[in-house]
Amino acid sequence: ITSYARVHSLAIGERVNLFLAACAGLAYAHRNGVLHRDLKPKNIIVGDTGAVKVIDFGVARLVRGGNGLPANDTATGELVGTLQAMSPEQVSATASEIGTPTDIYALGLILYELLANRRAYDCNSESLEAVIKRIQEFDPPALNTLVPGVSRDLSTIVATCLRKDPKERYQSAGDLAADLNRYLKGSPIRARDPSLVDSLRYWCKRNRLLMAGMSLLAGVLMASVVTITLFALRAEKSRVAAMKERNRVSGMLDFFLDAFRASSPELQGPDTQLRDVLEPAVKDAEVAFASDPRSLAEVQLTLGQTLRSLSALDAANVAVEAAERSMTAPNWPEDSQPEIATKVLLERAKLELVRGNYAGAQAVLAKGIRQAYAIDPRASLYADGLALEAGIYFQLGDLDEAEKVLRKSLALMEEAGDDGDDYSDRLIFLANILFSTRARFQEAEVVVERIVGLEEKRHGPEHPRVARALQQLARMYRVRVETAALVEPIIRQAAELIEKAYGPEHPATASAIAKLAQSLIRSNHLDEAKQLIERSLDIYEKHFGEQHDKTAAAIELLANWYAAGRDYAAALPLQERAVRILRQSGSDDRGTVQNSLITLGGYRAKLGDKSGAVTAYQEVWRVLEPMAVPDSKAAVDNIQSVVLLASLVEVLLEQGKYVEAEKYARQCLDIAENNFDDGHPIWRFRGRVPIVNVLLLTDRIDEARLIVTACRDVFRIADPEHPEWKRIRELEKRLQVADTALREPAL
């Protein structure tokens, strides 16, 4: 058939009509239950009169009734047919997937060659393994980009025949012929190009190794493409407008995929970090989309979101500011969707939140939420704004308001039937509120168990999101005696799932094995823990460099490992290094910096450097003291204040500075009395311990006894088997010893 077309110099329409005759012959075979399985140009003969005949049914098989699958399957693993005419399922030897769509794939190859005068795949210059990989994973160039005169519709018909998934092709030769006839008549065809999400999914599948280092961009990009596509569908007023919108978004997708390719280790070297490629992409976008400010703003916003996820906050801010400028361009389309401007505001608020500028985040977010509500008070954008607002309330310590706003966001999602990944993420946030700051452990546990079920149902039991939910569940189980033994097996299972999904060198794997190492340190399995910590640190340094928060976290965990073995001399320089990295990458106001300084003070104290310990503690207290107001809603910062002040008082007492120690101990007591209700028995107790220690050392036994009694009364509401009861009993024993010593006459 291809030789006939060349010899007779047939036009495109004539070639399609010739091909339709072959479709008719194969359609007859399909209707009679016969699957050809080896269609190729030389098996379609054209006579002198132009009559077309399909021949060589030597490897044909009968088709089962109704489902298009062969009745006498070839054994799996056996390749049947001519390689250059084979479909992906044939070269995979997946017998269960070989059916009439397999013949459609072969017809697509024939039509491609008939129109382009070249094969879709070159099977002669590569190894068998390379050819099979090409057939399974790569698409041939689109015909309308290769052959002048081939329309997009005709190119789409051929591409539909060649889809990798048999279910996405025409299901019979008759269906293919019907669409070709529509094309010839100028009627709308039934075939459609792959969606933008499909295109991204296929590209990611072909580039699994490259994608291993880019899951953050992949996640943001996938979400952005989905959102942009929804906006496009909403805006479609005509086929012309729809095609224009599709081409616009396709250009954006191509830009991002080029960014993926540019960050390939093969091109940039093994030490390349994704942020090193994405930061200049902000400027590159200005050139690529100079005449299209709307697309430019969307690309810049997506780059900003990704850079924020990579903790490149300054670069992220540059990208978001660039997106804002793009929206003020003179050629900005008047009918452009307001969602873009609102999303920019929400991203600005996220950046301020990450930087610790809560007031700035609130101001920007308030405007974004108003705009989102005006667009649609039931839409996901408004729910997103509410979830972000809950995050700000959480950081400000207004836990009641955080829970209230977050539940409103969840309710909107439930009303819309949206129980996807964002819904699970917000449930995890709710569990954190209940667990970390409200001590409503059982409620939190129920929420996380529900999340595990949702993730398993949505993604299957081995998905990394299931692993993340399991990590949260382990956190809940750790506080209860009856479930504490389950923690390490759960964390280990989660780490194995994540490594299986992402590979051994991915940052997500580093995070998972670091969590396992923490659990192993608690159970005194130090040898395995150290191996995991060093591996985690190595991964972080390769992906993020030596001056990144995640690298600092791994270094701090290594210091913790040495401290667990009481080697504080080795722990101290590691902790100092972690603090330096954290301070270089952000404000001292961040909780991570404060926690690291508290730990640093503890190591100094263990090594006898009491003054150095006090200096570290007082640095943190200068940040926390203004927030330590008598407000029961300010539990987040107050928990940190209790930990800090307890450590500071302990060191001051060791130095014999009783007056200064009492000053800080009474501040700690005020926090315990005024900031923690019965929902926080642990912190009401721990906030009282420092003053008890001061009173016992200064022989004020009666006052100490009143506070210890109050500790016991407050903690009665907790589980009697809770480990905190051990601390109370130790405190009571010390009270008894001090009381006895005071009453006994001196020898």
C-alpha positions in Angstrom: 0.0 0.0 0.0 2.8 2.4 0.8 4.6 1.6 -2.5 1.4 2.1 -4.5 0.9 5.5 -2.9 4.5 6.6 -3.7 4.4 5.3 -7.3 1.1 7.0 -8.0 2.1 10.2 -6.1 -1.2 10.2 -4.3 -2.4 13.3 -2.4 -3.2 13.1 1.3 -6.9 12.7 0.8 -6.4 10.0 -1.8 -4.1 8.1 0.6 -6.7 8.3 3.3 -9.3 6.9 1.0 -7.0 4.0 0.0 -6.4 3.3 3.6 -10.1 3.2 4.3 -10.4 0.2 2.0 -7.9 -1.6 4.1 -9.9 -0.7 7.2 -13.0 -2.2 5.6 -11.2 -5.5 5.1 -10.0 -5.6 8.6 -13.3 -4.5 10.0 -14.9 -7.6 8.3 -12.3 -9.8 9.9 -13.0 -8.3 13.3 -16.7 -8.7 12.9 -16.1 -12.4 12.2 -14.0 -12.8 15.3 -10.5 -12.8 13.7 -7.5 -10.9 15.1 -4.7 -10.4 12.5 -1.7 -9.6 14.9 0.8 -9.0 12.1 -0.5 -6.1 10.0 2.2 -4.2 8.0 2.3 -2.4 4.7 3.3 -5.4 2.6 0.3 -7.4 4.0 -2.1 -4.8 2.4 -2.0 -5.4 -1.3 -3.3 -2.8 -3.9 -4.2 -4.2 -7.3 -3.8 -2.5 -10.7 -7.4 -1.4 -10.5 -6.9 0.1 -7.0 -8.7 -2.8 -5.2 -7.3 -3.3 -1.7 -6.9 -6.7 0.0 -5.6 -7.6 3.5 -3.5 -10.8 3.3 -1.2 -13.1 5.5 -3.4 -14.2 8.4 -0.7 -16.7 9.4 -0.5 -15.7 13.0 -4.1 -14.7 13.3 -6.3 -15.8 16.2 -9.9 -16.1 16.9 -11.4 -13.5 19.2 -13.6 -14.3 22.2 -17.1 -13.2 22.0 -17.7 -9.5 22.9 -14.4 -8.5 24.5 -12.0 -8.4 21.6 -9.4 -10.7 23.2 -8.0 -13.8 21.5 -9.5 -17.1 22.3 -6.2 -19.0 22.1 -3.6 -16.7 23.7 0.0 -17.1 23.0 2.0 -17.9 26.1 3.2 -14.9 28.0 6.8 -14.1 27.1 6.6 -15.2 23.5 6.9 -12.4 20.8 4.6 -13.1 17.8 4.7 -11.0 14.6 7.0 -8.5 13.0 8.8 -6.3 15.5 8.4 -3.0 13.6 4.6 -3.7 13.4 4.2 -4.6 17.1 2.2 -2.7 19.7 3.5 -2.0 23.3 1.4 -4.9 24.6 2.9 -7.3 22.0 6.5 -6.4 22.8 5.7 -6.7 26.5 4.3 -10.2 25.7 1.2 -9.3 27.8 -1.2 -11.8 26.3 -4.1 -10.6 28.4 -4.0 -7.2 26.7 -3.7 -8.3 23.1 -7.0 -7.8 21.3 -8.6 -5.8 18.4 -6.9 -2.5 19.6 -3.6 -4.3 18.9 -4.6 -4.4 15.2 -5.6 -0.8 15.4 -2.1 0.1 16.6 -0.7 -1.7 13.6 -3.1 0.2 11.3 -1.9 3.4 12.9 1.7 2.6 12.1 0.7 1.8 8.5 -1.2 5.1 8.1 1.7 7.0 9.7 4.1 5.6 7.1 1.6 6.1 4.3 1.3 9.8 5.1 4.9 10.5 6.1 6.8 8.3 3.7 8.8 7.1 6.7 8.3 4.6 9.5 7.1 5.8 12.9 10.0 3.8 14.5 13.4 2.8 13.1 13.9 -0.8 14.1 17.0 -1.5 12.1 19.7 0.7 13.7 19.1 -0.2 17.4 19.4 -3.3 19.6 16.3 -5.4 20.3 16.2 -4.1 23.9 16.4 -0.4 22.7 13.6 -1.0 20.1 11.3 -2.5 22.7 11.9 0.4 25.1 11.2 2.9 22.3 7.9 1.2 21.4 6.8 0.9 25.0 7.8 4.4 26.2 8.2 6.9 23.3 5.8 8.5 20.8 6.8 9.2 17.2 6.7 12.8 16.1 3.2 14.2 15.5 2.4 14.0 11.8 1.2 17.6 11.6 4.6 18.8 12.7 6.3 16.5 10.2 4.3 16.5 7.0 3.0 19.7 5.3 -0.7 19.4 4.6 -1.5 17.0 7.3 -4.1 18.6 9.5 -4.2 18.5 13.3 -7.4 16.3 13.1 -5.7 13.7 10.9 -2.6 13.8 13.1 -4.8 13.2 16.1 -6.5 10.2 14.5 -3.2 8.6 13.9 -1.9 9.4 17.3 -5.1 7.9 18.8 -4.3 4.6 17.0 -0.8 4.7 18.5 -1.7 5.4 22.2 0.3 3.2 24.6 -2.8 2.0 26.5 -5.0 -0.2 24.3 -8.1 1.1 26.1 -7.3 4.6 24.8 -7.2 3.6 21.1 -10.1 3.0 18.7 -11.6 -0.3 19.7 -12.3 -1.6 16.2 -11.3 -0.9 12.6 -14.9 0.3 12.1 -14.5 3.0 14.7 -11.3 4.1 13.0 -12.9 4.2 9.6 -15.8 6.3 10.9 -13.5 9.0 12.3 -11.5 9.1 9.0 -14.7 9.6 7.1 -15.6 12.5 9.5 -12.2 14.0 8.7 -12.7 13.7 5.0 -16.2 15.4 5.3 -14.9 18.2 7.4 -17.0 17.1 10.4 -15.7 17.1 14.0 -13.8 14.0 14.8 -14.3 11.9 17.9 -10.7 11.4 18.8 -9.1 13.9 21.1 -5.5 14.7 21.9 -4.1 13.4 25.2 -5.0 15.8 28.1 -2.2 17.9 29.5 -2.2 15.8 32.6 -1.8 12.7 30.4 1.1 14.3 28.6 2.8 15.0 31.9 2.1 11.6 33.3 3.5 9.9 30.2 6.6 12.1 30.3 7.2 11.3 33.9 6.8 7.6 33.3 9.5 7.7 30.6 11.8 9.6 32.9 11.5 7.8 36.2 15.2 8.2 37.2 15.1 11.9 36.4 11.9 12.3 38.3 13.3 10.7 41.4 15.0 14.0 42.2 12.1 16.3 41.2 9.0 15.1 43.0 8.4 18.6 44.5 8.3 20.2 41.0 6.3 17.3 39.7 3.6 17.7 42.4 3.3 21.4 42.0 3.4 21.2 38.2 0.7 18.4 38.1 -1.5 20.5 40.4 -0.9 23.6 38.3 -1.7 21.8 35.0 -4.9 20.4 36.4 -6.0 23.8 37.7 -5.1 25.6 34.5 -6.9 22.9 32.5 -10.0 23.4 34.6 -9.9 27.1 34.0 -9.5 26.5 30.3 -12.5 24.2 30.2 -14.5 26.9 32.1 -13.5 29.5 29.5 -14.3 27.5 26.4 -16.9 29.4 24.3 -16.1 27.9 20.9 -13.8 25.3 19.3 -11.5 28.1 18.2 -11.2 29.5 21.7 -10.7 26.0 23.1 -7.9 25.3 20.7 -6.3 28.6 21.4 -6.4 28.0 25.2 -5.1 24.5 24.7 -2.2 25.7 22.7 -1.4 28.3 25.3 -1.3 25.8 28.1 0.6 23.3 26.0 3.3 25.9 25.6 3.5 26.2 29.4 3.8 22.5 29.8 6.6 22.4 27.2 8.4 25.1 29.1 8.2 23.1 32.4 9.3 19.8 30.7 12.3 21.6 29.3 13.1 22.7 32.8 12.9 19.0 33.8 15.3 18.0 31.0 17.7 20.9 31.8 18.1 19.6 35.3 19.1 16.1 34.2 22.3 15.0 35.9 23.5 13.9 32.4 23.4 17.5 31.2 24.3 19.4 34.3 26.6 17.0 36.2 26.0 14.8 39.2 26.0 17.7 41.8 23.3 19.7 40.2 20.5 20.8 42.4 17.0 21.4 41.0 16.9 24.9 42.4 20.0 25.8 40.4 18.1 25.2 37.2 14.7 26.6 38.3 16.0 30.0 39.6 17.2 31.1 36.1 14.0 29.7 34.6 12.2 32.6 36.1 14.1 34.9 33.7 13.9 32.4 30.9 10.1 32.5 31.2 10.1 36.3 30.5 11.7 35.6 27.1 9.6 32.5 26.3 6.2 34.2 27.1 7.1 37.8 26.3 3.9 38.3 24.3 1.7 36.3 26.7 1.7 37.9 30.2 -1.1 35.6 31.5 1.0 32.4 30.7 4.1 34.2 32.0 2.4 34.9 35.4 1.2 31.3 35.7 4.6 29.9 34.9 6.3 32.3 37.4 3.8 31.5 40.1 4.4 27.7 39.6 8.2 28.3 39.8 7.7 30.3 43.0 5.6 27.5 44.5 8.3 25.0 43.7 11.2 27.1 44.9 9.4 27.6 48.2 8.9 23.9 48.5 12.7 23.6 48.0 13.2 26.1 50.8 14.8 28.6 48.3 12.7 31.4 49.8 14.5 34.4 48.3 14.3 32.9 44.8 10.7 32.0 45.4 9.9 35.6 46.4 11.6 36.8 43.2 9.4 34.5 41.1 6.1 35.5 42.9 7.0 39.2 42.6 7.7 38.7 38.9 4.2 37.1 38.6 2.6 40.1 40.2 4.5 42.4 37.7 3.3 40.3 34.8 -0.3 40.9 35.8 0.2 44.7 35.4 1.5 44.4 31.8 -0.2 46.6 29.3 -1.2 43.6 27.2 -2.7 41.7 30.2 -6.0 40.2 28.9 -9.0 42.0 30.4 -11.0 38.8 30.6 -8.3 36.9 32.4 -9.5 34.8 35.2 -9.3 36.4 38.7 -8.2 33.0 40.1 -4.6 33.8 39.0 -4.4 37.0 41.0 -5.9 35.2 44.0 -3.5 32.3 43.8 -0.6 34.8 43.7 -1.9 36.4 46.9 -2.2 33.0 48.6 1.4 32.1 47.6 2.7 35.4 48.9 1.0 34.6 52.2 2.6 31.2 52.3 6.0 32.7 51.8 5.4 35.2 54.7 4.2 32.3 56.8 7.3 30.2 56.1 9.5 33.2 56.9 7.7 33.6 60.3 6.2 37.0 59.3 2.7 36.1 60.6 1.4 39.6 60.6 2.5 40.1 57.0 1.0 36.7 56.0 -2.4 37.6 57.7 -2.5 41.0 55.8 -1.9 39.4 52.4 -4.1 36.4 53.1 -7.1 38.5 54.2 -7.2 40.1 50.7 -6.7 36.7 49.0 -9.6 35.2 51.0 -11.9 38.0 50.2 -11.1 37.6 46.5 -11.6 33.8 46.6 -14.9 34.2 48.4 -16.1 36.7 45.7 -15.1 34.3 43.0 -17.0 31.4 44.5 -17.6 30.8 48.3 -17.9 27.1 47.7 -14.9 26.6 45.4 -11.6 25.0 46.3 -9.7 28.2 46.1 -11.7 29.6 49.0 -11.1 26.4 50.9 -7.4 26.7 50.2 -7.4 30.2 51.6 -9.1 29.0 54.8 -6.6 26.2 55.3 -3.8 28.6 55.0 -5.5 31.0 57.5 -5.8 28.0 59.9 -2.0 27.5 59.5 -1.4 31.1 60.5 -3.7 30.9 63.5 -1.8 27.7 64.5 1.6 29.5 64.4 0.2 32.4 66.4 -1.0 30.0 69.0 -4.8 30.6 68.5 -5.6 27.0 68.4 -9.3 27.3 68.8 -9.6 29.6 65.8 -7.2 27.4 63.9 -9.4 24.3 64.5 -12.5 26.3 63.7 -11.3 27.6 60.3 -9.7 24.3 59.3 -12.9 22.5 59.9 -14.7 25.0 57.7 -12.2 24.3 54.9 -12.7 20.6 55.4 -16.5 21.0 55.3 -16.3 22.8 52.0 -14.2 20.0 50.6 -16.7 17.4 51.9 -19.6 19.3 50.4 -17.9 19.3 47.0 -17.1 15.6 47.3 -13.4 16.4 47.3 -11.7 13.7 49.4 -8.4 13.8 47.5 -4.9 14.3 48.7 -5.4 17.9 49.9 -8.3 16.7 52.0 -6.0 14.1 53.7 -3.3 16.7 54.2 -5.8 18.9 56.0 -6.9 16.0 58.1 -3.3 15.5 59.1 -3.1 19.2 60.1 -6.3 18.7 62.2 -4.7 15.7 63.9 -1.6 17.8 64.7 -3.8 20.5 66.3 -5.5 17.9 68.4 -2.4 16.0 69.3 0.5 18.4 69.6 -1.2 21.4 71.2 -4.5 20.2 72.6 -3.5 16.9 74.1 -6.7 15.3 72.7 -4.8 12.2 71.9 -7.7 9.8 71.2 -9.4 12.2 68.9 -6.2 12.7 67.0 -5.6 9.0 66.8 -9.1 8.4 65.3 -8.4 11.1 62.6 -5.1 9.6 61.6 -6.5 6.1 61.5 -9.1 7.4 59.1 -6.4 9.0 57.0 -4.6 5.7 56.7 -7.8 4.1 55.4 -8.5 6.9 52.9 -4.9 6.7 51.5 -5.0 2.9 51.2 -8.4 3.1 49.4 -7.3 5.9 47.1 -3.7 4.9 46.3 -3.3 1.2 47.4 -1.4 -0.1 50.4 2.1 0.5 49.1 1.8 4.2 48.1 4.1 6.7 49.8 1.1 8.7 51.0 0.1 5.7 53.0 3.6 5.6 54.4 3.3 9.3 55.5 0.0 8.6 57.2 1.6 5.6 59.0 4.3 8.0 60.3 1.7 10.2 61.7 -0.1 7.2 63.3 3.2 6.1 64.9 3.5 9.6 66.4 0.0 9.2 68.0 0.8 5.7 69.3 4.1 6.8 70.9 2.3 8.6 73.8 0.2 5.6 75.0 1.7 2.7 76.9 -0.5 0.1 75.2 0.5 1.2 71.7 4.1 2.3 72.2 5.5 -1.1 71.1 3.8 -0.6 67.7 5.7 2.6 66.9 9.0 1.2 65.5 7.4 -1.5 63.3 5.1 1.1 61.8 7.9 3.6 61.1 10.0 0.9 59.6 7.1 -0.2 57.3 6.6 3.4 56.3 10.3 3.8 55.5 10.3 0.7 53.3 7.3 1.9 51.4 8.8 5.3 50.7 12.1 3.9 49.6 10.3 1.4 47.3 8.3 4.3 45.8 11.1 6.9 45.4 14.3 4.9 45.3 17.2 4.8 47.7 18.6 8.3 46.8 15.5 10.4 47.1 15.0 13.1 49.8 11.7 11.5 50.8 13.6 8.4 51.5 16.2 10.4 53.6 13.3 11.8 55.7 11.7 8.4 56.2 14.9 6.7 57.3 15.7 9.7 59.6 12.4 9.1 61.4 13.3 5.5 61.7 16.7 6.4 63.1 15.0 8.6 65.7 12.8 5.7 66.8 15.9 3.4 67.0 17.7 5.9 69.2 14.8 5.9 71.6 14.9 2.1 71.8 18.8 2.2 72.1 19.4 0.4 68.8 22.3 2.8 68.1 24.3 0.8 65.5 21.5 0.7 62.9 20.4 4.2 63.8 23.8 5.7 63.0 24.0 3.9 59.6 20.6 5.4 58.7 21.5 8.9 59.9 24.7 9.0 57.9 22.9 7.7 54.8 20.2 10.4 55.3 22.8 13.1 55.7 24.5 12.0 52.5 21.3 12.1 50.5 20.4 15.6 51.7 23.9 17.0 51.0 23.8 15.6 47.5 20.3 17.0 46.8 20.3 20.3 48.7 23.9 21.1 49.5 25.6 21.6 52.8 23.8 24.8 53.8 20.1 23.6 53.8 17.6 23.2 56.6 17.2 19.5 55.8 21.0 19.0 55.9 21.0 20.8 59.3 18.3 18.4 60.6 20.3 15.4 59.7 23.4 16.8 61.3 21.4 17.6 64.5 20.1 14.0 64.5 23.7 12.7 64.3 24.5 14.9 67.3 21.5 13.4 69.1 23.0 10.0 68.3 26.3 10.9 70.0 24.4 12.4 72.9 22.4 9.1 73.3 25.7 7.4 73.9 26.7 10.2 76.3 29.5 11.4 73.9 28.6 15.1 74.3 32.1 16.2 73.2 31.3 14.7 69.7 27.7 16.0 69.8 28.5 19.6 70.6 30.4 20.6 67.4 27.7 18.9 65.2 25.0 20.8 67.0 26.9 24.1 66.6 27.2 23.4 62.9 23.4 22.7 62.6 22.6 26.0 64.4 24.9 27.9 62.0 23.2 26.4 58.9 19.7 27.2 60.3 20.6 30.8 61.1 22.1 31.4 57.7 19.0 30.1 55.9 16.4 32.1 57.9 15.4 34.2 60.9 16.2 33.3 64.5 12.5 33.7 65.2 11.9 30.3 63.5 11.0 27.4 65.9 13.6 25.2 64.3 16.4 27.6 65.3 15.0 28.0 68.8 14.8 24.2 69.3 18.3 23.8 68.1 19.6 26.5 70.4 17.9 24.8 73.4 19.5 21.5 72.4 22.9 23.3 72.0 22.5 24.7 75.5 21.8 21.2 76.9 25.0 19.8 75.4 27.1 22.7 76.7 25.6 22.1 80.2 26.5 18.4 80.0 30.1 19.3 79.2 30.3 21.7 82.2 30.0 24.9 80.1 27.2 26.4 82.2 27.8 30.0 81.0 27.6 28.8 77.4 24.4 26.9 78.1 22.8 30.0 79.8 23.8 32.2 76.8 22.1 29.8 74.4 19.0 29.6 76.5 18.7 33.3 77.0 19.0 33.9 73.2 15.9 31.8 72.8 14.1 33.5 75.7 14.6 36.9 74.2 12.5 35.7 71.3 9.9 33.7 73.3 9.4 36.1 76.3 7.2 38.6 74.4 4.9 35.8 73.3 4.6 34.3 76.8 1.4 36.2 77.6 -1.3 34.7 79.9 -3.4 33.4 77.1 -4.7 29.8 77.0 -4.7 30.0 73.2 -1.0 30.5 73.0 -0.1 26.9 73.6 2.4 26.3 70.8 5.0 28.9 71.8 4.3 28.3 75.5 5.2 24.6 75.3 8.6 25.7 73.9 8.9 28.3 76.6 8.3 25.6 79.3 11.0 23.4 77.8 13.4 26.3 77.6 12.8 27.7 81.1 13.0 24.3 82.7 16.5 23.8 81.1 17.6 27.3 82.0 16.5 27.0 85.7 18.3 23.6 86.0 21.6 25.2 84.8 21.2 28.2 87.0 20.6 26.0 90.1 23.7 24.1 89.3 25.6 27.4 89.2 24.1 28.3 92.6 22.3 31.3 91.1 19.1 30.7 93.1 17.6 34.2 92.8 17.9 34.3 89.0 16.7 30.7 88.8 13.6 31.5 90.8 12.8 34.5 88.6 12.7 32.2 85.5 11.0 29.4 87.5 8.1 31.7 88.5 7.8 32.8 84.9 7.5 29.2 83.9 4.9 28.6 86.7 2.9 31.6 85.4 2.8 30.0 82.0 1.7 26.7 83.5 -1.1 28.3 85.5 -2.4 30.7 82.9 -1.8 29.1 79.6 -2.6 25.5 80.0 -6.1 24.1 80.8 -7.1 20.6 81.7 -6.6 19.6 78.1 -2.8 20.1 78.7 -2.0 18.1 81.8 1.5 17.3 80.8 2.5 20.9 80.3 0.6 22.1 83.4 2.8 19.6 85.3 6.1 20.3 83.6 5.7 24.0 83.9 5.5 23.6 87.7 8.6 21.4 88.1 11.2 24.2 87.9 9.7 26.2 90.8 9.5 23.0 92.9 13.2 22.4 92.3 14.0 25.9 93.4 11.8 25.6 96.5 13.3 22.3 97.6 16.9 23.6 97.2 16.0 26.7 99.3 14.2 24.6 102.0 10.7 26.0 101.4 9.1 22.6 101.7 5.6 23.6 102.6 5.2 25.8 99.5 6.7 23.0 97.4 4.3 20.4 98.8 1.3 22.5 97.7 2.5 22.6 94.2 3.4 18.9 94.0 -0.1 18.1 95.3 -1.6 20.3 92.6 0.5 18.4 90.0 -0.9 15.1 91.1 -4.5 16.5 91.1 -4.1 18.0 87.6 -2.6 14.8 86.2 -5.3 12.5 87.5 -7.3 13.0 84.3 -4.5 11.3 82.3 -3.9 7.6 81.8 -2.4 6.2 85.1 0.0 4.2 82.9 1.3 7.3 81.1 5.1 7.7 81.5 4.6 11.2 83.0 3.3 9.6 86.2 6.9 8.4 86.7 8.1 12.0 86.8 5.4 12.8 89.4 6.4 10.0 91.6 10.1 11.0 91.4 9.1 14.5 92.3 7.1 13.3 95.3 10.1 11.2 96.4 12.4 14.2 96.3 9.9 16.2 98.3 9.8 13.4 100.9 13.6 13.3 101.1 13.9 17.0 101.4 11.2 17.1 104.1 12.9 14.3 106.1 16.3 16.0 105.8 14.8 19.3 107.1 13.0 17.7 110.0 16.0 15.5 111.2 18.4 17.3 113.5 21.9 17.8 112.1 24.5 15.4 113.3 
